[in-house]
Short mmCIF file of N, CA and C in Angstrom, two decimals:
data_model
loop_
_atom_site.label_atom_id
_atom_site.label_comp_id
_atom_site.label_asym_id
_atom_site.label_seq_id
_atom_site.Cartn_x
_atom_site.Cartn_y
_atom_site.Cartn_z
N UNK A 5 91.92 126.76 120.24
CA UNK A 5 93.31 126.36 120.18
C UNK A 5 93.57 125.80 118.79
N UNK A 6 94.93 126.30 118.16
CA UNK A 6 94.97 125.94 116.90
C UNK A 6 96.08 125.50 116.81
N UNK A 7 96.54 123.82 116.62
CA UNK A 7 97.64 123.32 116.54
C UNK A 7 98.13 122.81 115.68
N UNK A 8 99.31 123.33 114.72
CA UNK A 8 99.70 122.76 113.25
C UNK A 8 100.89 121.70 113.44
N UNK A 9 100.43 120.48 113.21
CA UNK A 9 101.64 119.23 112.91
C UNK A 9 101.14 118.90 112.18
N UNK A 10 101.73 117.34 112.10
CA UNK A 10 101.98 116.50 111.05
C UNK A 10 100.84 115.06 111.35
N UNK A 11 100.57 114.84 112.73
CA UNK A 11 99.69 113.88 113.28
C UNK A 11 100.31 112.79 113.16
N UNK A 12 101.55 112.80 112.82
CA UNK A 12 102.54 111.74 112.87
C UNK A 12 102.65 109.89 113.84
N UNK A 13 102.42 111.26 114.76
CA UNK A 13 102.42 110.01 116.09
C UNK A 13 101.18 109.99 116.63
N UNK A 14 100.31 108.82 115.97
CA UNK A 14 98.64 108.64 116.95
C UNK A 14 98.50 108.37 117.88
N UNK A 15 99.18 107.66 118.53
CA UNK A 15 99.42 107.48 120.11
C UNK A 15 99.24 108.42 120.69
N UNK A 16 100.74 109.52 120.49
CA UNK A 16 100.50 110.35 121.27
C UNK A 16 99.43 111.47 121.40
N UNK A 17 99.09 111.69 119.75
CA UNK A 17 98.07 112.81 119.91
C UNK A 17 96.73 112.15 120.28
N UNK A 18 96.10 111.09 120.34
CA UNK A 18 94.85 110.05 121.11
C UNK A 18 95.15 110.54 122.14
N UNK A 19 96.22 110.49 122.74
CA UNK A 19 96.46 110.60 124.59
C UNK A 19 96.36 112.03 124.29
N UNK A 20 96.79 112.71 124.01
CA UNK A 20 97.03 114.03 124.18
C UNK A 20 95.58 114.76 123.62
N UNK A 21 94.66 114.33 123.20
CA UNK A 21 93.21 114.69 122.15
C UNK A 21 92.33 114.42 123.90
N UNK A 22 92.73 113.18 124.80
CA UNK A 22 92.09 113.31 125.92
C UNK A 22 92.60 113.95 126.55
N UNK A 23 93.88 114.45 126.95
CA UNK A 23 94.11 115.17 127.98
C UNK A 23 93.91 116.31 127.65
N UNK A 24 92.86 116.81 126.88
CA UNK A 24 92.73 118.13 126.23
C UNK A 24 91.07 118.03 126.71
N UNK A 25 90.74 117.19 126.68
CA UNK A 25 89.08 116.87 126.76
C UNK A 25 88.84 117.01 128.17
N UNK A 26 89.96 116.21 129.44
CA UNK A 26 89.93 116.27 130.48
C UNK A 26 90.20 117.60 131.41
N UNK A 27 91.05 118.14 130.54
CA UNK A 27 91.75 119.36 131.48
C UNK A 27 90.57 120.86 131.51
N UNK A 28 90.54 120.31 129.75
CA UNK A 28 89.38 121.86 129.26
C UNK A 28 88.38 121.72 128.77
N UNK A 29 87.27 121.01 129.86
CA UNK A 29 85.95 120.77 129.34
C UNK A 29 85.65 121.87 128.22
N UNK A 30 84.62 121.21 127.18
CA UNK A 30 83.93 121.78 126.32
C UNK A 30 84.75 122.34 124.98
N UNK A 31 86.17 121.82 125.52
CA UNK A 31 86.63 122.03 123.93
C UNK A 31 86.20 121.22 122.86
N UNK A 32 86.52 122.19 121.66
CA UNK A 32 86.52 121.22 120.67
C UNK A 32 87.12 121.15 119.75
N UNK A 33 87.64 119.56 119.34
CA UNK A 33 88.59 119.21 118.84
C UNK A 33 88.42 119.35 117.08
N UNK A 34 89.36 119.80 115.90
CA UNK A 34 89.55 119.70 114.90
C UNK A 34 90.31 119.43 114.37
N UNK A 35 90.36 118.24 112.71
CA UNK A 35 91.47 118.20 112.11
C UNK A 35 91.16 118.32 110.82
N UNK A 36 91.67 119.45 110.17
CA UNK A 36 91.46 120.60 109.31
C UNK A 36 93.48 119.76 108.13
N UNK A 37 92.64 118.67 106.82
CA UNK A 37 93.78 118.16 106.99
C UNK A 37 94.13 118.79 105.44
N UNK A 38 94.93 119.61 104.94
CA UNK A 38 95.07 119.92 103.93
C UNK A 38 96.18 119.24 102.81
N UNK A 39 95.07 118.79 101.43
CA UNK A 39 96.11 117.95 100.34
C UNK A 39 96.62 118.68 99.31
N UNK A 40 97.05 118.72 98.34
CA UNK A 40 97.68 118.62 97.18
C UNK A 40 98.02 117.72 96.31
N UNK A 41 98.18 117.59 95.18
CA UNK A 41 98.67 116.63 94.39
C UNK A 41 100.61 116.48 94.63
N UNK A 42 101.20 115.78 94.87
CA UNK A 42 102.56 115.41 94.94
C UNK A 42 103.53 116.64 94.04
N UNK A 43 103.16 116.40 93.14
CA UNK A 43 104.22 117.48 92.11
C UNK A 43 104.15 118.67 92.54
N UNK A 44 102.73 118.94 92.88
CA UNK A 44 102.58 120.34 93.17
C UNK A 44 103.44 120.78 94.84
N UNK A 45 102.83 119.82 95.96
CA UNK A 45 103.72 120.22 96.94
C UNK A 45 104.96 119.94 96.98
N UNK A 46 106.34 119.12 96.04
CA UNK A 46 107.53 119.24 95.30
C UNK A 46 107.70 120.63 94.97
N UNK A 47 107.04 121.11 94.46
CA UNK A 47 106.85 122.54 93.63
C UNK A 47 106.94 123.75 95.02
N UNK A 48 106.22 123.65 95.27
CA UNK A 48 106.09 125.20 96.11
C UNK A 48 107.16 124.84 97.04
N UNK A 49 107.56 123.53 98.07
CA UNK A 49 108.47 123.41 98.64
C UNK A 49 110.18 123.89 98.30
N UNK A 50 110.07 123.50 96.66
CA UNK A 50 110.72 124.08 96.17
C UNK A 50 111.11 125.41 95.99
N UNK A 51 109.86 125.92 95.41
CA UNK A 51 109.86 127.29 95.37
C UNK A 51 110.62 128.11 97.16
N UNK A 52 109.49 127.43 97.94
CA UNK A 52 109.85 128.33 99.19
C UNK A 52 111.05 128.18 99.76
N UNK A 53 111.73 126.81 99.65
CA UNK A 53 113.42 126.89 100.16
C UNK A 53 113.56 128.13 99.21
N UNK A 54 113.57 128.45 97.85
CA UNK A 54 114.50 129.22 97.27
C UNK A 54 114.41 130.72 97.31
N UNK A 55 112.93 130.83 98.05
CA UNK A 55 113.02 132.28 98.37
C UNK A 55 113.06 132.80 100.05
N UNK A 56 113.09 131.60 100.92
CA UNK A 56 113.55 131.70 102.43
C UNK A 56 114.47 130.87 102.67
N UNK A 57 114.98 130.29 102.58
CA UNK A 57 116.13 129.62 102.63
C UNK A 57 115.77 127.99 103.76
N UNK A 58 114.73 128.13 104.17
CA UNK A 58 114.38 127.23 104.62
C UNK A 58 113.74 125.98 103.25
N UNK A 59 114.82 124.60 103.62
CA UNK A 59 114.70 123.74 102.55
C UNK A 59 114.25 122.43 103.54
N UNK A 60 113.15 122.01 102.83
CA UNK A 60 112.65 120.70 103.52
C UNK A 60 113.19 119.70 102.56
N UNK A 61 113.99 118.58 103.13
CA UNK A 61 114.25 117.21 102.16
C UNK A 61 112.73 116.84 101.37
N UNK A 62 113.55 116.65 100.22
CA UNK A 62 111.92 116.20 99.60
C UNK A 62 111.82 114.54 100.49
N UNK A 63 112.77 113.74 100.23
CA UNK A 63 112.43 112.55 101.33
C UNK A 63 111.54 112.57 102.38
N UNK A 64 111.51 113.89 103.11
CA UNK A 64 110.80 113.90 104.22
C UNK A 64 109.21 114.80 103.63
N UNK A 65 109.53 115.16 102.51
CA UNK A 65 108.00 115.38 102.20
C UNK A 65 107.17 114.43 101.96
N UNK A 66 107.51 113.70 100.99
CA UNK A 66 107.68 112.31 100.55
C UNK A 66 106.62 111.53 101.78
N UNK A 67 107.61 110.97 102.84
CA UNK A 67 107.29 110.93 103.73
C UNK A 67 105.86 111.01 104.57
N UNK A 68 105.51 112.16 104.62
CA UNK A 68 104.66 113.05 105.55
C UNK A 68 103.75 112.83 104.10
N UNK A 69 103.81 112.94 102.69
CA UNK A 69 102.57 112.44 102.34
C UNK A 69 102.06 111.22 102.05
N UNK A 70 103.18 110.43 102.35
CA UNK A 70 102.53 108.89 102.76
C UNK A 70 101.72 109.07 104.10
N UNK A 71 102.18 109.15 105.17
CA UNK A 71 101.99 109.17 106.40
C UNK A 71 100.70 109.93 107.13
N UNK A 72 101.00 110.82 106.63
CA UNK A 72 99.55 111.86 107.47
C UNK A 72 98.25 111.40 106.73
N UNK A 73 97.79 111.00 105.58
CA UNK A 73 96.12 110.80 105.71
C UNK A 73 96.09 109.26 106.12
N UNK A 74 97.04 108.68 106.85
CA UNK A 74 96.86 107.64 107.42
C UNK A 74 96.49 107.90 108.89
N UNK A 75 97.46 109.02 109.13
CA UNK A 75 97.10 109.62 110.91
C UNK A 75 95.99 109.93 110.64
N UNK A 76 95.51 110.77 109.75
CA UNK A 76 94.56 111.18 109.69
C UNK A 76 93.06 110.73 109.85
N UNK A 77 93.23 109.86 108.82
CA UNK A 77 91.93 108.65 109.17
C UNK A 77 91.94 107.50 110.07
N UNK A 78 92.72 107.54 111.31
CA UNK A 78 93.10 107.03 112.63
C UNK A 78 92.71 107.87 113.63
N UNK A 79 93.22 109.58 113.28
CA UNK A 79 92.57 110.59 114.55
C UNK A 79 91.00 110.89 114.26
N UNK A 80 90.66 110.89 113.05
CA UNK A 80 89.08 111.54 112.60
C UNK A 80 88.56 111.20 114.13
N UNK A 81 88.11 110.25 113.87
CA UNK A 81 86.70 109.77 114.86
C UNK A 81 87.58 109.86 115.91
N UNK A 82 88.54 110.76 116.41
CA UNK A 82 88.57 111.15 118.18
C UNK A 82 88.37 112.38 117.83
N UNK A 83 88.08 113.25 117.36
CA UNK A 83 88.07 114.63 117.00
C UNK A 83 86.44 115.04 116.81
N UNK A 84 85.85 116.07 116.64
CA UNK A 84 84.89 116.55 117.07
C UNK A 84 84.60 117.11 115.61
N UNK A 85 85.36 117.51 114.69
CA UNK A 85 84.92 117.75 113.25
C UNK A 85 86.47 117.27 112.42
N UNK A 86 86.26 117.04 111.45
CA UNK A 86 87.61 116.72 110.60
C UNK A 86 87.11 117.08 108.74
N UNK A 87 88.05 117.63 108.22
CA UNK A 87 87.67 117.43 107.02
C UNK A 87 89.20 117.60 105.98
N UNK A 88 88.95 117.27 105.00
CA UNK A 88 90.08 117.65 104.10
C UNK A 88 90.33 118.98 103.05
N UNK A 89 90.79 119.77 103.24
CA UNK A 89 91.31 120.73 102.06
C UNK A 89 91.45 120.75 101.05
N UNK A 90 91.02 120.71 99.67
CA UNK A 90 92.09 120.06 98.44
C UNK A 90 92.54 121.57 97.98
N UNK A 91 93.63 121.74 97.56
CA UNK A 91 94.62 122.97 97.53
C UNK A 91 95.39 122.46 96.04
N UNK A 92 94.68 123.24 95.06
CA UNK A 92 95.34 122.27 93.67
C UNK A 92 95.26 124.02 93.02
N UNK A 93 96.34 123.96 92.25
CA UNK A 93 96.96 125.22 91.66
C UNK A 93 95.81 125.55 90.93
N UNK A 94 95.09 126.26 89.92
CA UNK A 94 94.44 126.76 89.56
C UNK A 94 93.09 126.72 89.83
N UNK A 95 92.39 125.96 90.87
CA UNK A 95 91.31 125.27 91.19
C UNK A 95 90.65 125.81 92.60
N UNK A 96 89.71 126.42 92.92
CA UNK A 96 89.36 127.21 94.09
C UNK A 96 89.54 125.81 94.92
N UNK A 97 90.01 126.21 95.96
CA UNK A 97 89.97 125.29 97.23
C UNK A 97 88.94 124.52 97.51
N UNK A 98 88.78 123.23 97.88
CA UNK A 98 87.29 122.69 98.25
C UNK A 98 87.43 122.10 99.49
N UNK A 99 86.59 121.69 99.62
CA UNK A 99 86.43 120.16 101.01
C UNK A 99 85.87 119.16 100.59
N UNK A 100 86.55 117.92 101.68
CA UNK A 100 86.44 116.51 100.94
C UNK A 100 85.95 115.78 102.45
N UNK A 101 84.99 114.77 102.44
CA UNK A 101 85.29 114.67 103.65
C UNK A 101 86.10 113.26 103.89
N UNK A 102 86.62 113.33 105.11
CA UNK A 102 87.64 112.11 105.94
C UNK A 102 86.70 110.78 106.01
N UNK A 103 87.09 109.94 105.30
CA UNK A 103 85.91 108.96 105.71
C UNK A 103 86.32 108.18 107.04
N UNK A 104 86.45 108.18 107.55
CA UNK A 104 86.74 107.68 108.95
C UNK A 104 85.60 108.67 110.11
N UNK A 105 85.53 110.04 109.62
CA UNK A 105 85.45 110.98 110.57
C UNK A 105 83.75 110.63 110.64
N UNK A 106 83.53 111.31 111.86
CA UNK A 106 82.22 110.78 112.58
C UNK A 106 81.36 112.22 112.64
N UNK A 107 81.73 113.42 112.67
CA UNK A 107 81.46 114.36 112.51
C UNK A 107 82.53 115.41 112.16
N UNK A 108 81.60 116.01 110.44
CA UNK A 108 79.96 115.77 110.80
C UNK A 108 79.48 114.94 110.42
N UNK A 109 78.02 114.61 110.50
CA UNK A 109 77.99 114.07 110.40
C UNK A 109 77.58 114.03 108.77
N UNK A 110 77.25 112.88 108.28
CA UNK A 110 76.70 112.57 106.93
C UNK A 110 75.98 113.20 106.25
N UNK A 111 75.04 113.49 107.44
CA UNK A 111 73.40 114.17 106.91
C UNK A 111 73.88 115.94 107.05
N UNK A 112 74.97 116.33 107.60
CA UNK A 112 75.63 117.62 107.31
C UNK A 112 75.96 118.10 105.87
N UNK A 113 76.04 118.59 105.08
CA UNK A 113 76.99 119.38 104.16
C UNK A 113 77.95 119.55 104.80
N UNK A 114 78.68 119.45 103.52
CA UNK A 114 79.70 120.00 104.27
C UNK A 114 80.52 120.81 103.24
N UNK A 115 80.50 122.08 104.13
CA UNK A 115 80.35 123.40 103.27
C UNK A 115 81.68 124.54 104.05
N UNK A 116 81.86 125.65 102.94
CA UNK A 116 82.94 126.66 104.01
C UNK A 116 81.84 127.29 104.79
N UNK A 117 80.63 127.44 104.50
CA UNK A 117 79.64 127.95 105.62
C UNK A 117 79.91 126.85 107.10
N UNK A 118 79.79 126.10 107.02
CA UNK A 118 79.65 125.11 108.17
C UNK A 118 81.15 125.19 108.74
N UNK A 119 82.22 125.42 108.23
CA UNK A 119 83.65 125.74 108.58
C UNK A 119 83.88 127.11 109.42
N UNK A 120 83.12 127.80 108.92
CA UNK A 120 82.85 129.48 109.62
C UNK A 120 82.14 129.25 110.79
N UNK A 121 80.98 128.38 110.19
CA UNK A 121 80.13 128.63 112.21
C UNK A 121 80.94 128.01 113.12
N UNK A 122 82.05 126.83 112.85
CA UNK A 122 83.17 126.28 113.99
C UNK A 122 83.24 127.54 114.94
N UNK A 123 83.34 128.20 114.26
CA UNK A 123 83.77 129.83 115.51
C UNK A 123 82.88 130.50 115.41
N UNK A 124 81.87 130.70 115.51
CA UNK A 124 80.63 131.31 116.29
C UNK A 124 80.17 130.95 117.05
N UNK A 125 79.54 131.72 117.96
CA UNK A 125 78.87 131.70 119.40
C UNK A 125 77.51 130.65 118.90
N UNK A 126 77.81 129.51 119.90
CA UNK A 126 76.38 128.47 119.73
C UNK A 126 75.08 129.43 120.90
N UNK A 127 75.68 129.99 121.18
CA UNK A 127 74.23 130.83 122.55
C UNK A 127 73.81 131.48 121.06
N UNK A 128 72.70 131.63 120.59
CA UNK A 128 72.33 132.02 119.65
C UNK A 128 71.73 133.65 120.13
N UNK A 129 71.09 133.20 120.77
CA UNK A 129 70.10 134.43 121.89
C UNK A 129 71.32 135.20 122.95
N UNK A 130 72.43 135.07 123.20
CA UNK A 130 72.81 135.87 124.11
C UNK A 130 72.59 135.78 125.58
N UNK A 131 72.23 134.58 126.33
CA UNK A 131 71.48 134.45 127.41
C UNK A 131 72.54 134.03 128.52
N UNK A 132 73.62 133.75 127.63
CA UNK A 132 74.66 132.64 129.04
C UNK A 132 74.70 131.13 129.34
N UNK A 133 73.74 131.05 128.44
CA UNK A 133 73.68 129.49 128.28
C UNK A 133 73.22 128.50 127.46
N UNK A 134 72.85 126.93 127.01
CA UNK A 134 72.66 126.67 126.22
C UNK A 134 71.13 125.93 126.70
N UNK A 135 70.42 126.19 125.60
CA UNK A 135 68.93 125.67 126.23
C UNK A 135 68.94 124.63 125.81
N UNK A 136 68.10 123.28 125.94
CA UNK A 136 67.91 122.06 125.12
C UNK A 136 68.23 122.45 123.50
N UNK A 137 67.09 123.16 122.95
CA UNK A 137 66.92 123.42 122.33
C UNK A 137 68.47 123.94 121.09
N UNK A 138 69.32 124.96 121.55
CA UNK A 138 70.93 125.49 121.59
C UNK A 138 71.00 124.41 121.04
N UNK A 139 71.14 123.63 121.71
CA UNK A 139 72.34 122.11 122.10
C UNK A 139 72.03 121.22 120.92
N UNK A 140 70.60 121.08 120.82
CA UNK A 140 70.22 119.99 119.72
C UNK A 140 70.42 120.32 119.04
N UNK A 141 70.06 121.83 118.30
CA UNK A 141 70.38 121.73 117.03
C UNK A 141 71.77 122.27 116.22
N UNK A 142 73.38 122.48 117.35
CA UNK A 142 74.32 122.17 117.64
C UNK A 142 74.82 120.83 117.36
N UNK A 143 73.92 119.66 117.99
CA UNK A 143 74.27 118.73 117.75
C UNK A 143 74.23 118.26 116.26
N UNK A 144 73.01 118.57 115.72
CA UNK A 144 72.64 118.02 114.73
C UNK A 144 73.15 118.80 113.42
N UNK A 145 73.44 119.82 113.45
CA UNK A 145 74.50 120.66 112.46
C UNK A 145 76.09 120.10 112.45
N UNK A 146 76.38 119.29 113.41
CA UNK A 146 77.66 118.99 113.27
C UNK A 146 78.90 120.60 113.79
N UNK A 147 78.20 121.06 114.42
CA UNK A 147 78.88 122.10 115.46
C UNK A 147 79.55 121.58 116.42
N UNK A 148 78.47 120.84 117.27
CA UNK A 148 78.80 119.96 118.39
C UNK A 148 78.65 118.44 118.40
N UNK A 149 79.38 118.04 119.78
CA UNK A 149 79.22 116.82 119.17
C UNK A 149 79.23 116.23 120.98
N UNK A 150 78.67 114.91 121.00
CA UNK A 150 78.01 114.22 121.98
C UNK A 150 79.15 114.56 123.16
N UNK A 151 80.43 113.79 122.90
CA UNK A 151 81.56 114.03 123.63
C UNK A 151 82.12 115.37 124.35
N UNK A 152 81.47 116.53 123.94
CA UNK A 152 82.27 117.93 124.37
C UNK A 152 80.53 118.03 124.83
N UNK A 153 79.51 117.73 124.41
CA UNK A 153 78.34 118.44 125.60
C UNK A 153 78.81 117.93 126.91
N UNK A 154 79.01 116.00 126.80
CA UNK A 154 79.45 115.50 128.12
C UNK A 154 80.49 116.22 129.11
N UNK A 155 81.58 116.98 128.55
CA UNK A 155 82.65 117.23 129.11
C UNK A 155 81.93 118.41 130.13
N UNK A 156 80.68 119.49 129.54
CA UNK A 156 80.19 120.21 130.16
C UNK A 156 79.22 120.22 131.38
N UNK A 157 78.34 119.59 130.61
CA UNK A 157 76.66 119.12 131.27
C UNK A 157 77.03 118.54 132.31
N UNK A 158 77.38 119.44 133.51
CA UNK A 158 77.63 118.38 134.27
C UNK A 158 76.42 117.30 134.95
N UNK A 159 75.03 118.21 135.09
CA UNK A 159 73.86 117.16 135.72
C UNK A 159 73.39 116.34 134.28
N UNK A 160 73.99 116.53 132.86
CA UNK A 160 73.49 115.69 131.83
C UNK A 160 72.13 115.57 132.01
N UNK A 161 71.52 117.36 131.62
CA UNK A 161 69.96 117.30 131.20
C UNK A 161 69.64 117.62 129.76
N UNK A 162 71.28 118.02 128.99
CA UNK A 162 71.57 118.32 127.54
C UNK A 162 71.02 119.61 127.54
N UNK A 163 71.38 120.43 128.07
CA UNK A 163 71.53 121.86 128.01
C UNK A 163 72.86 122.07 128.88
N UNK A 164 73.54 123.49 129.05
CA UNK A 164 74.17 123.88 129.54
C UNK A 164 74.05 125.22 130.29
N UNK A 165 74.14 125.21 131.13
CA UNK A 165 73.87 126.57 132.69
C UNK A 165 75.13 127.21 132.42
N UNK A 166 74.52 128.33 133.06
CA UNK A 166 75.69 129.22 133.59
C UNK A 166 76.76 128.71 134.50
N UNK A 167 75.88 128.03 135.63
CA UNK A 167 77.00 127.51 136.63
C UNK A 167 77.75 126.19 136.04
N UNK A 168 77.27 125.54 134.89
CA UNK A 168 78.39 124.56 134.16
C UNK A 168 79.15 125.40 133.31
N UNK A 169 78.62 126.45 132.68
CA UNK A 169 79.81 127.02 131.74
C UNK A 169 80.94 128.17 132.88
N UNK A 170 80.65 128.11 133.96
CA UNK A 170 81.71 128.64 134.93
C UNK A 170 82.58 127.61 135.16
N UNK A 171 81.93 126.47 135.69
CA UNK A 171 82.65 125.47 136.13
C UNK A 171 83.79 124.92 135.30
N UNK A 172 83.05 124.50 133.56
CA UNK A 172 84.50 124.44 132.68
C UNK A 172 85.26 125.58 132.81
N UNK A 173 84.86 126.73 132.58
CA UNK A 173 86.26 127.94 132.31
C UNK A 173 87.03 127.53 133.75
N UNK A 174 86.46 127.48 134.67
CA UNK A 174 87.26 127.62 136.06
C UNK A 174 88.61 126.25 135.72
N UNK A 175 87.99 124.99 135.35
CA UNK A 175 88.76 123.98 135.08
C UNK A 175 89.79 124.37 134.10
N UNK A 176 89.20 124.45 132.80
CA UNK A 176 90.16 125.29 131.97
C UNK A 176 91.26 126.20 132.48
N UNK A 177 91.36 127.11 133.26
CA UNK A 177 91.76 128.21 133.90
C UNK A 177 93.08 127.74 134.64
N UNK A 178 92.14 126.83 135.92
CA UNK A 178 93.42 125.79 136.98
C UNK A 178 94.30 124.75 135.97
N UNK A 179 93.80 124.11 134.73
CA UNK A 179 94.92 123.26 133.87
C UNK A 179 96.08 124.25 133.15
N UNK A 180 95.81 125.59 133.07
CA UNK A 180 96.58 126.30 132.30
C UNK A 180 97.45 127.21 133.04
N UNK A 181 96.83 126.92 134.53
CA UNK A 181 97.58 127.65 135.43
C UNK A 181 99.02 127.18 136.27
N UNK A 182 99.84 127.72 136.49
CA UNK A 182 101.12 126.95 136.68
C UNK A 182 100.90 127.47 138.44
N UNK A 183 101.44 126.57 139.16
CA UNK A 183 101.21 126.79 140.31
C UNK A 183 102.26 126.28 141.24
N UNK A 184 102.77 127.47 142.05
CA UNK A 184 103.87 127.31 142.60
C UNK A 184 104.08 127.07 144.29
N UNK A 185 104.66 126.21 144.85
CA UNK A 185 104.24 126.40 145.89
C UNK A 185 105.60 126.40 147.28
#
């Protein structure tokens, strides 16, 4: 699930970061927070009102870059990986990390390699499930993280079965399902 705001309101997205944890075991949560230098996002905002006609008040840019790496380093540590973007005009893109954020962890790099495995299959082997073994070193790459094994494992032996990875999709499945009666 990939959700683009502003993280504006911590309240609500805290509540809403659990009711995401509760409904759909084994997700996992990211905040993927991308900066710029001020002039520069003035600049392209600029630019893009004038070639779509969509114009953002600079006030409210203004705004939103006071505001968000404050949400930001308030949501880190409920989130499951977090990092920062830096997006500066002539300068290849990098990552920075959130100091608030808890994973990954420290002893991670933190690299666009480690950004890519976010979406790869942790079953390494193809088997249907996650062995001790899966899991730890998941954990310890900063893939996974303590909070989303819990949401799964349901007998918490730190692996994951087939019949727990049914059990989340099934949960997953009934929260997304609208039901009429």
């Amino acid at each position: 699930v990939i959700f683009d705001g502003s993280l504006r309101d911590t309240v609500w997205y805290s509540t809403y970061f659990k009711r995401l944890r509760r409904e759909f075991p084994g997700i996992r949560i990211a905040i993927i927070h991308i900066i710029a230098d001020k002039h520069e996002v003035l600049k392209r905002a600029k630019e893009r009102g004038e070639s779509t006609g969509r114009v953002v008040p600079v006030r409210l840019l203004e705004e939103s870059m006071e505001q968000v790496p404050k949400s930001v380093e308030t949501l880190a540590p409920k989130a499951d990986f977090a990092c920062r973007v830096v997006n500066r005009s002539g300068v290849e893109p990098y990552l920075e990390r959130v100091e608030s954020a808890t994973s990954p962890p420290d002893s991670v790099p933190l690299t666009w390699d480690l950004v890519q495995k976010l979406w790869t299959e942790l079953d390494r082997n193809c088997d249907g499930h996650l062995s001790f073994d899966e899991v730890q070193e998941a954990l310890q790459s900063g893939l996974l993280t303590q909070e989303v094994l819990d949401s799964v494992d349901l007998d918490q032996n730190g692996s994951i079965s087939p019949f727990e990875f049914t059990k989340a999709k099934e949960a997953a499945r009934d929260s997304a399902t609208i039901k009429y009666k």
